[in-house]
CSV table of C-alpha atoms in Angstrom, one decimal:
chain,number,residue,atom,x,y,z
A,17,MET,CA,-85.6,-155.1,24.8
A,18,GLY,CA,-89.3,-156.1,24.8
A,19,ASP,CA,-90.3,-153.0,26.7
A,20,THR,CA,-92.9,-150.7,25.2
A,21,VAL,CA,-94.2,-147.2,26.1
A,22,ALA,CA,-97.3,-148.8,27.5
A,23,ASP,CA,-95.1,-150.5,30.2
A,24,MET,CA,-93.8,-147.1,31.4
A,25,SER,CA,-95.4,-144.2,33.3
A,26,ALA,CA,-96.8,-141.8,30.8
A,27,ASP,CA,-99.2,-138.9,31.2
A,28,THR,CA,-100.5,-136.1,28.9
A,29,VAL,CA,-99.5,-132.9,30.7
A,30,SER,CA,-98.8,-129.2,30.2
A,31,VAL,CA,-95.1,-128.6,30.0
A,32,SER,CA,-93.3,-125.3,30.3
A,33,GLY,CA,-89.9,-123.9,30.8
A,34,TRP,CA,-88.7,-122.3,34.1
A,35,GLY,CA,-89.9,-118.9,32.8
A,36,ARG,CA,-93.5,-120.3,32.4
A,37,THR,CA,-94.1,-118.2,29.3
A,38,ALA,CA,-95.2,-120.7,26.6
A,39,PRO,CA,-96.6,-123.9,28.0
A,40,THR,CA,-97.5,-126.7,25.6
A,41,THR,CA,-99.1,-130.1,26.0
A,42,ALA,CA,-97.1,-133.4,25.5
A,43,ARG,CA,-97.0,-137.0,26.6
A,44,LEU,CA,-94.5,-137.1,29.5
A,45,ILE,CA,-92.8,-140.5,29.5
A,46,ARG,CA,-90.7,-141.6,32.4
A,47,PRO,CA,-88.2,-144.4,31.5
A,48,ARG,CA,-86.7,-146.3,34.4
A,49,SER,CA,-83.9,-148.1,32.5
A,50,TYR,CA,-81.8,-147.7,29.4
A,51,GLU,CA,-84.1,-150.3,27.7
A,52,GLU,CA,-87.2,-148.4,28.5
A,53,ALA,CA,-85.6,-145.2,27.2
A,54,ALA,CA,-84.8,-147.0,23.9
A,55,ALA,CA,-88.4,-148.2,23.7
A,56,ALA,CA,-89.7,-144.7,24.3
A,57,VAL,CA,-87.6,-143.4,21.4
A,58,ARG,CA,-88.7,-146.1,19.1
A,59,GLU,CA,-92.3,-145.5,19.8
A,60,CYS,CA,-92.5,-141.8,20.4
A,61,GLY,CA,-94.8,-141.2,17.4
A,62,ALA,CA,-94.9,-138.8,14.4
A,63,ARG,CA,-94.3,-135.6,16.6
A,64,GLY,CA,-91.0,-137.1,17.9
A,65,GLY,CA,-89.6,-136.6,21.4
A,66,ILE,CA,-87.2,-134.6,23.5
A,67,PRO,CA,-85.3,-135.5,26.7
A,68,ARG,CA,-86.0,-133.3,29.8
A,69,GLY,CA,-84.3,-133.2,33.2
A,70,LEU,CA,-85.4,-130.9,36.0
A,71,GLY,CA,-87.0,-128.3,33.8
A,72,ARG,CA,-84.6,-125.5,34.5
A,73,ALA,CA,-84.3,-124.4,30.8
A,74,TYR,CA,-86.1,-121.1,30.9
A,75,GLY,CA,-87.7,-121.2,27.4
A,76,ASP,CA,-89.1,-124.0,25.2
A,77,ALA,CA,-86.0,-126.2,24.7
A,78,ALA,CA,-87.5,-129.1,26.7
A,79,GLN,CA,-91.0,-128.9,25.4
A,80,ASN,CA,-92.6,-130.8,22.4
A,81,ALA,CA,-96.1,-129.7,21.6
A,82,GLY,CA,-98.2,-132.7,20.6
A,83,GLY,CA,-95.3,-135.1,20.9
A,84,ALA,CA,-93.3,-136.9,23.6
A,85,VAL,CA,-91.1,-135.6,26.4
A,86,PHE,CA,-88.8,-138.1,28.0
A,87,ASP,CA,-88.5,-137.3,31.8
A,88,MET,CA,-85.0,-138.7,32.5
A,89,THR,CA,-84.9,-138.1,36.2
A,90,GLY,CA,-85.7,-141.8,36.8
A,91,LEU,CA,-82.2,-142.7,35.6
A,92,ASP,CA,-80.3,-141.4,38.6
A,93,ARG,CA,-77.6,-143.9,39.5
A,94,ILE,CA,-74.1,-143.0,40.4
A,95,HIS,CA,-72.1,-145.9,39.0
A,96,ALA,CA,-68.5,-145.2,40.0
A,97,ILE,CA,-66.3,-142.7,41.7
A,98,ASP,CA,-62.6,-142.9,40.9
A,99,ALA,CA,-60.8,-141.0,43.7
A,100,ASP,CA,-57.4,-141.5,42.1
A,101,GLU,CA,-58.4,-140.1,38.7
A,102,GLY,CA,-60.9,-137.6,40.1
A,103,THR,CA,-63.8,-138.8,38.0
A,104,VAL,CA,-67.4,-139.9,38.4
A,105,ARG,CA,-69.5,-142.0,36.1
A,106,CYS,CA,-73.3,-141.4,36.6
A,107,ASP,CA,-76.6,-141.5,34.8
A,108,ALA,CA,-77.8,-138.4,33.0
A,109,GLY,CA,-80.7,-138.0,35.4
A,110,VAL,CA,-78.5,-137.4,38.4
A,111,SER,CA,-78.7,-133.8,39.6
A,112,LEU,CA,-75.8,-131.6,40.5
A,113,HIS,CA,-77.3,-131.3,43.9
A,114,ARG,CA,-77.0,-135.1,44.3
A,115,LEU,CA,-73.5,-135.1,43.1
A,116,MET,CA,-72.5,-132.4,45.6
A,117,GLN,CA,-74.2,-134.4,48.4
A,118,VAL,CA,-72.1,-137.5,47.5
A,119,LEU,CA,-68.9,-136.0,46.3
A,120,LEU,CA,-68.2,-133.2,48.8
A,121,PRO,CA,-67.6,-135.5,51.8
A,122,LEU,CA,-65.0,-137.2,49.6
A,123,GLY,CA,-63.2,-133.9,48.9
A,124,TRP,CA,-64.5,-133.4,45.3
A,125,PHE,CA,-66.7,-130.7,43.7
A,126,VAL,CA,-68.5,-130.5,40.3
A,127,PRO,CA,-66.2,-128.7,37.9
A,128,VAL,CA,-68.8,-126.2,36.7
A,129,THR,CA,-72.1,-125.2,38.3
A,130,PRO,CA,-74.7,-122.6,37.1
A,131,GLY,CA,-76.8,-120.5,39.4
A,132,THR,CA,-78.8,-123.6,40.4
A,133,ARG,CA,-77.8,-127.0,41.4
A,134,GLN,CA,-81.2,-128.4,40.4
A,135,VAL,CA,-79.9,-129.4,37.0
A,136,THR,CA,-79.3,-132.9,35.7
A,137,VAL,CA,-76.0,-134.0,34.3
A,138,GLY,CA,-77.8,-134.6,30.9
A,139,GLY,CA,-79.2,-131.1,31.0
A,140,ALA,CA,-75.8,-129.7,31.9
A,141,ILE,CA,-74.3,-131.3,28.8
A,142,GLY,CA,-77.2,-130.6,26.5
A,143,ALA,CA,-77.1,-126.9,27.4
A,144,ASP,CA,-73.3,-126.9,27.9
A,145,ILE,CA,-73.9,-124.9,31.1
A,146,HIS,CA,-71.4,-122.4,32.3
A,147,GLY,CA,-70.8,-120.8,35.7
A,148,LYS,CA,-68.9,-118.1,37.5
A,149,ASN,CA,-65.6,-119.8,36.6
A,150,HIS,CA,-65.8,-119.9,32.8
A,151,HIS,CA,-62.9,-117.5,32.5
A,152,VAL,CA,-60.8,-120.2,34.2
A,153,SER,CA,-62.5,-123.5,33.6
A,154,GLY,CA,-64.7,-123.2,30.5
A,155,SER,CA,-68.1,-124.8,30.3
A,156,PHE,CA,-69.4,-128.1,31.6
A,157,SER,CA,-68.6,-130.2,28.5
A,158,ARG,CA,-64.9,-129.4,28.8
A,159,HIS,CA,-64.8,-131.7,31.8
A,160,VAL,CA,-66.8,-134.6,30.3
A,161,VAL,CA,-64.6,-137.4,29.3
A,162,SER,CA,-67.3,-139.4,27.4
A,163,LEU,CA,-71.0,-140.0,27.3
A,164,GLU,CA,-73.5,-142.7,26.5
A,165,LEU,CA,-75.9,-141.5,23.8
A,166,LEU,CA,-79.1,-143.1,22.7
A,167,THR,CA,-79.6,-142.2,19.0
A,168,ALA,CA,-82.6,-142.2,16.8
A,169,ASP,CA,-82.0,-145.7,15.5
A,170,GLY,CA,-82.4,-147.0,19.1
A,171,GLY,CA,-78.7,-147.8,19.4
A,172,ILE,CA,-76.6,-146.8,22.5
A,173,HIS,CA,-73.1,-145.4,21.6
A,174,THR,CA,-70.1,-144.4,23.7
A,175,VAL,CA,-69.2,-140.9,22.5
A,176,PRO,CA,-65.8,-139.7,23.5
A,177,ARG,CA,-64.8,-136.0,23.8
A,178,GLY,CA,-63.3,-134.6,20.6
A,179,THR,CA,-65.6,-136.4,18.1
A,180,PRO,CA,-68.2,-134.6,15.9
A,181,LEU,CA,-71.1,-136.3,17.6
A,182,PHE,CA,-69.8,-135.1,21.0
A,183,ASP,CA,-69.4,-131.6,19.7
A,184,ALA,CA,-72.9,-131.6,18.3
A,185,THR,CA,-74.4,-133.0,21.5
A,186,ALA,CA,-72.6,-130.5,23.9
A,187,GLY,CA,-74.9,-127.6,23.7
A,188,GLY,CA,-77.1,-129.4,21.2
A,189,MET,CA,-80.2,-129.0,23.4
A,190,GLY,CA,-81.1,-132.7,23.3
A,191,LEU,CA,-81.5,-132.8,19.5
A,192,THR,CA,-78.8,-135.4,18.7
A,193,GLY,CA,-80.2,-138.1,21.1
A,194,VAL,CA,-80.8,-139.0,24.7
A,195,ILE,CA,-77.8,-138.7,27.0
A,196,LEU,CA,-78.0,-141.8,29.3
A,197,ALA,CA,-74.7,-141.5,31.2
A,198,ALA,CA,-71.5,-139.5,31.4
A,199,THR,CA,-68.0,-139.7,32.9
A,200,ILE,CA,-67.0,-136.3,34.4
A,201,ARG,CA,-63.7,-135.0,35.7
A,202,LEU,CA,-64.0,-133.4,39.2
A,203,LEU,CA,-62.4,-130.6,41.1
A,204,PRO,CA,-60.6,-131.4,44.4
A,205,VAL,CA,-61.6,-129.2,47.4
A,206,GLU,CA,-60.5,-129.2,51.1
A,207,THR,CA,-63.7,-127.6,52.5
A,208,SER,CA,-67.3,-126.8,51.6
A,209,LEU,CA,-66.8,-123.1,52.2
A,210,MET,CA,-65.7,-120.3,49.9
A,211,THR,CA,-63.3,-117.4,50.5
A,212,VAL,CA,-65.1,-114.4,49.1
A,213,ASP,CA,-64.1,-110.8,48.2
A,214,THR,CA,-66.9,-108.2,47.6
A,215,GLU,CA,-66.7,-104.7,46.3
A,216,ARG,CA,-68.9,-102.0,44.7
A,217,ALA,CA,-68.5,-100.5,41.2
A,218,THR,CA,-69.9,-97.1,40.6
A,219,ASP,CA,-71.0,-97.6,36.9
A,220,LEU,CA,-70.6,-100.1,34.0
A,221,ASP,CA,-67.2,-98.8,32.9
A,222,ASP,CA,-65.8,-99.0,36.5
A,223,LEU,CA,-67.1,-102.5,36.7
A,224,MET,CA,-65.6,-103.6,33.4
A,225,ALA,CA,-62.2,-102.1,34.4
A,226,ARG,CA,-62.2,-103.9,37.7
A,227,LEU,CA,-63.1,-107.2,36.1
A,228,THR,CA,-60.5,-106.8,33.3
A,229,ALA,CA,-57.7,-105.9,35.7
A,230,THR,CA,-58.1,-108.5,38.4
A,231,ASP,CA,-60.4,-111.4,37.3
A,232,HIS,CA,-57.3,-113.6,36.7
A,233,ARG,CA,-56.8,-113.7,40.5
A,234,TYR,CA,-60.0,-115.5,41.1
A,235,ARG,CA,-61.5,-118.9,40.1
A,236,TYR,CA,-65.1,-117.5,40.4
A,237,SER,CA,-66.3,-114.1,39.5
A,238,VAL,CA,-69.8,-112.5,39.0
A,239,ALA,CA,-71.3,-109.0,39.2
A,240,TRP,CA,-74.9,-108.1,40.1
A,241,ILE,CA,-75.9,-105.0,38.1
A,242,ASP,CA,-78.6,-102.5,39.0
A,243,LEU,CA,-80.4,-102.1,35.6
A,244,LEU,CA,-82.8,-99.5,36.9
A,245,ALA,CA,-80.0,-97.1,37.8
A,246,ARG,CA,-79.6,-94.3,35.2
A,247,GLY,CA,-77.4,-91.3,34.4
A,248,ALA,CA,-73.9,-91.4,36.0
A,249,ALA,CA,-74.9,-94.5,37.9
A,250,THR,CA,-75.9,-96.6,34.9
A,251,GLY,CA,-74.5,-100.1,35.3
A,252,ARG,CA,-73.5,-99.7,39.0
A,253,ALA,CA,-72.8,-103.1,40.4
A,254,VAL,CA,-71.8,-105.3,43.3
A,255,LEU,CA,-68.8,-107.5,42.3
A,256,THR,CA,-68.4,-110.8,44.1
A,257,ARG,CA,-65.4,-113.1,43.6
A,258,GLY,CA,-63.8,-116.0,45.3
A,259,ASP,CA,-62.3,-119.5,45.5
A,260,HIS,CA,-62.8,-122.7,47.5
A,261,ALA,CA,-61.5,-122.1,51.1
A,262,PRO,CA,-58.5,-124.1,52.1
A,263,LEU,CA,-58.6,-126.0,55.3
A,264,GLU,CA,-56.1,-123.6,56.9
A,265,ALA,CA,-58.7,-120.8,56.5
A,266,LEU,CA,-61.0,-122.4,59.1
A,267,ARG,CA,-60.3,-121.6,62.7
A,268,GLU,CA,-59.4,-124.4,65.1
A,269,GLY,CA,-62.2,-125.6,67.4
A,270,THR,CA,-65.0,-124.3,65.2
A,271,ARG,CA,-67.8,-126.5,63.8
A,272,ALA,CA,-66.6,-125.8,60.3
A,273,ARG,CA,-63.1,-127.1,61.2
A,274,ARG,CA,-64.4,-130.2,62.8
A,275,ASP,CA,-66.5,-131.1,59.7
A,276,PRO,CA,-64.9,-129.1,56.9
A,277,LEU,CA,-66.7,-130.8,54.0
A,278,ALA,CA,-70.3,-130.7,55.4
A,279,PHE,CA,-72.9,-129.6,52.9
A,280,ARG,CA,-75.9,-128.0,54.6
A,281,PRO,CA,-77.8,-125.8,52.2
A,282,ALA,CA,-80.5,-123.6,53.8
A,283,GLN,CA,-84.1,-123.4,52.6
A,284,LEU,CA,-86.6,-120.5,53.0
A,285,PRO,CA,-90.3,-120.5,52.5
A,286,ALA,CA,-91.6,-120.8,48.9
A,287,ALA,CA,-91.3,-117.7,46.8
A,288,PRO,CA,-95.1,-116.8,46.7
A,289,ALA,CA,-95.0,-116.6,50.5
A,290,LEU,CA,-92.0,-114.3,50.4
A,291,PHE,CA,-93.2,-112.2,47.4
A,292,PRO,CA,-97.0,-112.1,47.0
A,293,GLU,CA,-98.1,-111.9,43.3
A,294,GLY,CA,-98.2,-108.3,42.1
A,295,LEU,CA,-95.6,-107.1,44.5
A,296,LEU,CA,-92.8,-106.8,41.9
A,297,SER,CA,-93.0,-103.5,40.1
A,298,ARG,CA,-90.6,-100.9,38.9
A,299,ARG,CA,-91.0,-99.1,42.2
A,300,THR,CA,-90.5,-102.2,44.4
A,301,VAL,CA,-87.6,-103.6,42.3
A,302,GLY,CA,-86.0,-100.1,42.4
A,303,LEU,CA,-86.2,-100.0,46.2
A,304,PHE,CA,-84.8,-103.5,46.4
A,305,ASN,CA,-81.9,-102.6,44.0
A,306,GLU,CA,-81.1,-99.5,46.0
A,307,PHE,CA,-81.1,-101.5,49.2
A,308,TRP,CA,-79.0,-104.3,47.7
A,309,TYR,CA,-76.4,-101.9,46.3
A,310,ARG,CA,-76.1,-99.8,49.5
A,311,ARG,CA,-75.9,-102.8,51.9
A,312,ALA,CA,-72.9,-104.2,50.0
A,313,PRO,CA,-69.5,-103.3,51.4
A,314,ARG,CA,-67.4,-100.8,49.4
A,315,ALA,CA,-64.6,-103.4,49.7
A,316,ARG,CA,-64.4,-106.6,51.9
A,317,THR,CA,-62.0,-109.5,51.5
A,318,GLY,CA,-61.7,-113.0,52.9
A,319,GLU,CA,-65.3,-113.5,54.0
A,320,LEU,CA,-66.2,-117.2,54.5
A,321,GLN,CA,-69.5,-118.2,52.8
A,322,LYS,CA,-71.3,-121.5,52.4
A,323,LEU,CA,-71.2,-123.0,48.9
A,324,SER,CA,-74.9,-122.8,48.6
A,325,ALA,CA,-74.9,-119.1,49.5
A,326,PHE,CA,-72.1,-118.3,47.0
A,327,PHE,CA,-73.3,-120.4,44.1
A,328,HIS,CA,-77.1,-121.0,44.5
A,329,PRO,CA,-78.8,-118.5,46.7
A,330,LEU,CA,-82.1,-118.8,44.9
A,331,ASP,CA,-82.2,-122.6,45.4
A,332,GLY,CA,-83.0,-121.8,49.0
A,333,VAL,CA,-86.4,-120.3,47.8
A,334,PRO,CA,-88.6,-123.0,46.4
A,335,HIS,CA,-90.6,-122.0,43.2
A,336,TRP,CA,-88.8,-118.6,43.0
A,337,ASN,CA,-89.8,-118.6,39.3
A,338,ARG,CA,-93.3,-117.7,40.4
A,339,VAL,CA,-92.2,-114.4,41.8
A,340,TYR,CA,-93.1,-112.5,38.6
A,341,GLY,CA,-96.7,-113.8,38.7
A,342,ARG,CA,-98.9,-115.8,36.4
A,343,GLY,CA,-97.5,-114.2,33.3
A,344,GLY,CA,-94.1,-115.6,33.9
A,345,PHE,CA,-90.8,-114.0,32.9
A,346,VAL,CA,-88.2,-113.9,30.2
A,347,GLN,CA,-84.6,-114.5,31.0
A,348,TYR,CA,-82.5,-112.8,28.4
A,349,GLN,CA,-78.8,-113.7,28.1
A,350,PHE,CA,-76.3,-112.7,25.5
A,351,VAL,CA,-72.5,-112.6,25.0
A,352,VAL,CA,-70.6,-110.0,23.0
A,353,GLY,CA,-66.9,-110.3,22.4
A,354,TYR,CA,-64.0,-108.3,23.8
A,355,GLY,CA,-63.6,-105.2,21.8
A,356,HIS,CA,-67.4,-104.8,21.5
A,357,GLU,CA,-67.9,-103.0,24.8
A,358,ASP,CA,-69.8,-100.2,23.1
A,359,ALA,CA,-72.5,-102.8,22.3
A,360,LEU,CA,-72.7,-103.8,25.9
A,361,ARG,CA,-72.9,-100.2,27.0
A,362,ASP,CA,-75.7,-99.5,24.5
A,363,ILE,CA,-77.7,-102.5,25.6
A,364,VAL,CA,-77.4,-101.7,29.3
A,365,ARG,CA,-78.4,-98.1,28.6
A,366,ARG,CA,-81.5,-99.1,26.6
A,367,ILE,CA,-82.6,-101.6,29.3
A,368,SER,CA,-82.2,-98.9,31.9
A,369,GLU,CA,-84.1,-96.4,29.8
A,370,HIS,CA,-86.9,-98.9,29.3
A,371,ARG,CA,-87.2,-99.2,33.1
A,372,CYS,CA,-87.1,-103.0,33.0
A,373,PRO,CA,-87.9,-104.1,36.6
A,374,SER,CA,-85.1,-106.8,36.9
A,375,PHE,CA,-83.6,-107.6,40.2
A,376,LEU,CA,-81.7,-110.6,38.9
A,377,ALA,CA,-79.1,-109.2,36.4
A,378,VAL,CA,-75.6,-110.5,36.4
A,379,LEU,CA,-72.5,-109.8,34.3
A,380,LYS,CA,-69.6,-112.2,33.8
A,381,ARG,CA,-66.5,-112.6,31.7
A,382,PHE,CA,-66.2,-115.6,29.4
A,383,GLY,CA,-62.9,-117.2,28.6
A,384,GLU,CA,-61.9,-119.5,25.7
A,385,ALA,CA,-64.8,-121.1,23.9
A,386,ASP,CA,-65.4,-124.8,24.0
A,387,PRO,CA,-65.9,-126.9,20.8
A,388,GLY,CA,-69.6,-127.5,21.1
A,389,TRP,CA,-71.2,-126.4,17.8
A,390,LEU,CA,-74.1,-124.8,19.5
A,391,SER,CA,-72.4,-124.0,22.8
A,392,PHE,CA,-73.2,-120.5,24.0
A,393,PRO,CA,-70.0,-119.2,25.7
A,394,ALA,CA,-67.5,-117.3,23.6
A,395,PRO,CA,-64.7,-115.0,24.8
A,396,GLY,CA,-66.3,-111.8,25.9
A,397,TRP,CA,-69.0,-110.2,28.2
A,398,THR,CA,-72.2,-112.0,29.1
A,399,LEU,CA,-75.2,-110.4,30.7
A,400,ALA,CA,-78.2,-112.3,32.0
A,401,LEU,CA,-81.4,-110.7,33.3
A,402,ASP,CA,-84.9,-111.6,34.3
A,403,ILE,CA,-87.8,-109.5,32.9
A,404,PRO,CA,-91.6,-109.8,33.5
A,405,ALA,CA,-93.1,-111.2,30.4
A,406,HIS,CA,-96.0,-108.7,30.6
A,407,LEU,CA,-93.8,-105.6,30.5
A,408,PRO,CA,-95.1,-103.3,27.8
A,409,GLY,CA,-92.9,-103.1,24.7
A,410,LEU,CA,-90.8,-106.0,25.8
A,411,GLY,CA,-90.9,-107.9,22.5
A,412,PRO,CA,-89.8,-105.0,20.3
A,413,LEU,CA,-87.1,-104.0,22.8
A,414,LEU,CA,-85.6,-107.5,22.8
A,415,ASP,CA,-85.8,-107.8,19.0
A,416,ARG,CA,-83.7,-104.6,18.8
A,417,LEU,CA,-81.2,-106.0,21.4
A,418,ASP,CA,-80.9,-109.2,19.4
A,419,GLU,CA,-79.9,-107.2,16.3
A,420,THR,CA,-77.3,-105.3,18.3
A,421,VAL,CA,-75.9,-108.5,19.7
A,422,ALA,CA,-75.8,-110.1,16.2
A,423,ALA,CA,-74.2,-107.0,14.7
A,424,ALA,CA,-71.4,-107.3,17.3
A,425,GLY,CA,-70.8,-110.9,16.5
A,426,GLY,CA,-72.5,-112.1,19.7
A,427,ARG,CA,-75.2,-114.6,20.4
A,428,VAL,CA,-78.1,-115.4,22.8
A,429,TYR,CA,-78.3,-118.5,25.0
A,430,LEU,CA,-80.6,-121.1,23.5
A,431,ALA,CA,-81.2,-122.7,26.9
A,432,LYS,CA,-82.9,-119.5,28.0
A,433,ASP,CA,-84.5,-118.4,24.8
A,434,SER,CA,-88.2,-118.4,24.0
A,435,ARG,CA,-88.5,-115.7,21.3
A,436,LEU,CA,-85.4,-115.3,19.1
A,437,ARG,CA,-86.2,-114.7,15.4
A,438,PRO,CA,-84.8,-117.6,13.4
A,439,GLU,CA,-83.1,-115.4,10.7
A,440,LEU,CA,-80.6,-114.3,13.3
A,441,LEU,CA,-79.5,-117.8,14.3
A,442,ALA,CA,-76.9,-118.5,11.6
A,443,SER,CA,-75.0,-115.3,12.3
A,444,MET,CA,-74.9,-116.0,16.0
A,445,TYR,CA,-73.9,-119.7,15.7
A,446,PRO,CA,-71.4,-120.2,12.8
A,447,ARG,CA,-71.5,-124.0,13.1
A,448,LEU,CA,-75.2,-124.2,12.6
A,449,ALA,CA,-74.9,-125.7,9.2
A,450,ASP,CA,-72.7,-128.5,10.5
A,451,PHE,CA,-75.2,-129.2,13.3
A,452,ARG,CA,-78.1,-129.4,10.9
A,453,ALA,CA,-76.1,-131.7,8.6
A,454,LEU,CA,-75.2,-134.1,11.4
A,455,ARG,CA,-78.8,-134.2,12.6
A,456,ALA,CA,-80.0,-135.0,9.0
A,457,GLU,CA,-77.5,-137.8,8.8
A,458,THR,CA,-78.0,-139.4,12.2
A,459,ASP,CA,-81.7,-138.7,12.6
A,460,PRO,CA,-83.2,-138.5,9.1
A,461,ARG,CA,-86.8,-139.0,10.4
A,462,GLY,CA,-86.6,-136.2,12.9
A,463,VAL,CA,-87.2,-138.3,15.9
A,464,PHE,CA,-85.6,-135.8,18.3
A,465,THR,CA,-87.4,-132.4,18.1
A,466,SER,CA,-88.7,-129.7,20.4
A,467,ASP,CA,-90.7,-126.5,20.4
A,468,LEU,CA,-87.3,-124.7,20.2
A,469,ALA,CA,-86.1,-126.7,17.3
A,470,ARG,CA,-89.3,-126.1,15.3
A,471,ARG,CA,-89.3,-122.4,16.1
A,472,LEU,CA,-85.7,-121.8,15.1
A,473,GLY,CA,-85.4,-124.5,12.4
A,474,LEU,CA,-82.7,-126.4,14.2
C-alpha cells in the first residue's frame, strides 16, 4: 500500500464526453492495480476525482475540470467464469467487447448491451446501462450479483445486490466510489447469430400500436424513427426485433453451422472518411432518412444477422462521433411513462417541426424499473436522438422538451446529459435526496465528483 500517484502514469489532458461538446482539463491517472487505485483516491487533491472507462458517456459525467480522472481501463482481468452457475467475475475495466470475445465461444452472452460494446463493466454499472431487451431483462445492474467498491476512505468493500450502497452505485455515475470488480450473471446462447424480424410503421401511432401489441414475443426490440418526416408521416419508423438464433436455425454444411459461436465483427473506415465534415445537413440527413425508410422491407421475418450488426452497427465505424463535425453533438434521451403518450407525440412533433437533422433516433419500450436510485429506466417509452450541437435554437428547444418530460413524470438520462437545468432533477429522480444523503455520509469530503455532479448538484 505504499504506492503513490507519482508511481503511476498521469498526464494533464483535455477530457470530453463522446458528444465532444464541453471538454475540460484534468489529470488523467492510470492505476494498474487495486492498490494504485486506492493511492490515486487518497491523493487526488482538493478537486477530487472521478472514474472513467472507455469514454462513451456522451456528456460530462466522466470529466472533472481541474481535478483527477481515474482511467480504469488498465484493470482488465477476467478472474473466473463459472459455467455451471453462468457467472463471470472480472475487473471493472474489462469491456463488453472483451467479454463477448471470451464468453461467446463458451456459449454465454452479456445479459444487457447498449448500442456499443465499447463500454467497460464499471461504466455499465455506473450508468446502469440498458439495451433493446429492457422490457424483458431490465438494466445491467439487475444481473450484477455483487461488486467490489473502493470508497472515499480508501477501503475496498464487497457490496452485494439489494443493499443501499449497491442501489446508490448502480446508476450513480461513479459518485459513490470506484468500482474495481463485479460478478455478473450471463445469458446462455447456442449461436452468435440473431433471428430478426423487420417491418415498417407508417407513423408514430402505428409504431406504438405495433410495439404494444407484439413486443412480448421478442427478447430484443428497437425502432428507428425518421424525425424529419412531417404531416401524416410524423414518426414513421423501421421496427427491428429478434432473439438469439438457436442452433437448429443454421443450415447444415454452412460455415455458420460449423462454427456457430464465432464472433467476427466487421469494421469500416473511420467516420471522417465516410462522412466528410460539413456533409451532414437537414437536406443530406433527410435524403438518408428517406432512403433508410424506403429500403426497409414492409415486413420480413426470420432473417439471420450477426450479433455485431444487430446490436452494434456503429462500432464498425471508428470515431463515428466525429460525423457531426468539430462542434460535436448532443444526444438527448428521455423516458415518459405509459399513459403519457401525448407527451411523446408532442415531443416528436416539435423535434420534427424544428427540423433537427438526426439520423440516429431510436424508440424503445422499458419494462419494470430496477432499484438504482439514479437509474434511468422506468416503465414507459424512451426516445434517444443525436442532434448537432450547433443547431440554431437547440438550447431553448431542449429546455422546453425537458419541461414536458418532467411534467409527464419522466426523466432524462444522466449518462447522456450535458445541459439539463438542475431545478428539474429532483422531480425526475425521486430518490435524489437519498442519494445525496448517502454520499454525504460515505464521502463527507467530496472526494468523488465530476463536472456533471457540480452542474446538477449531485
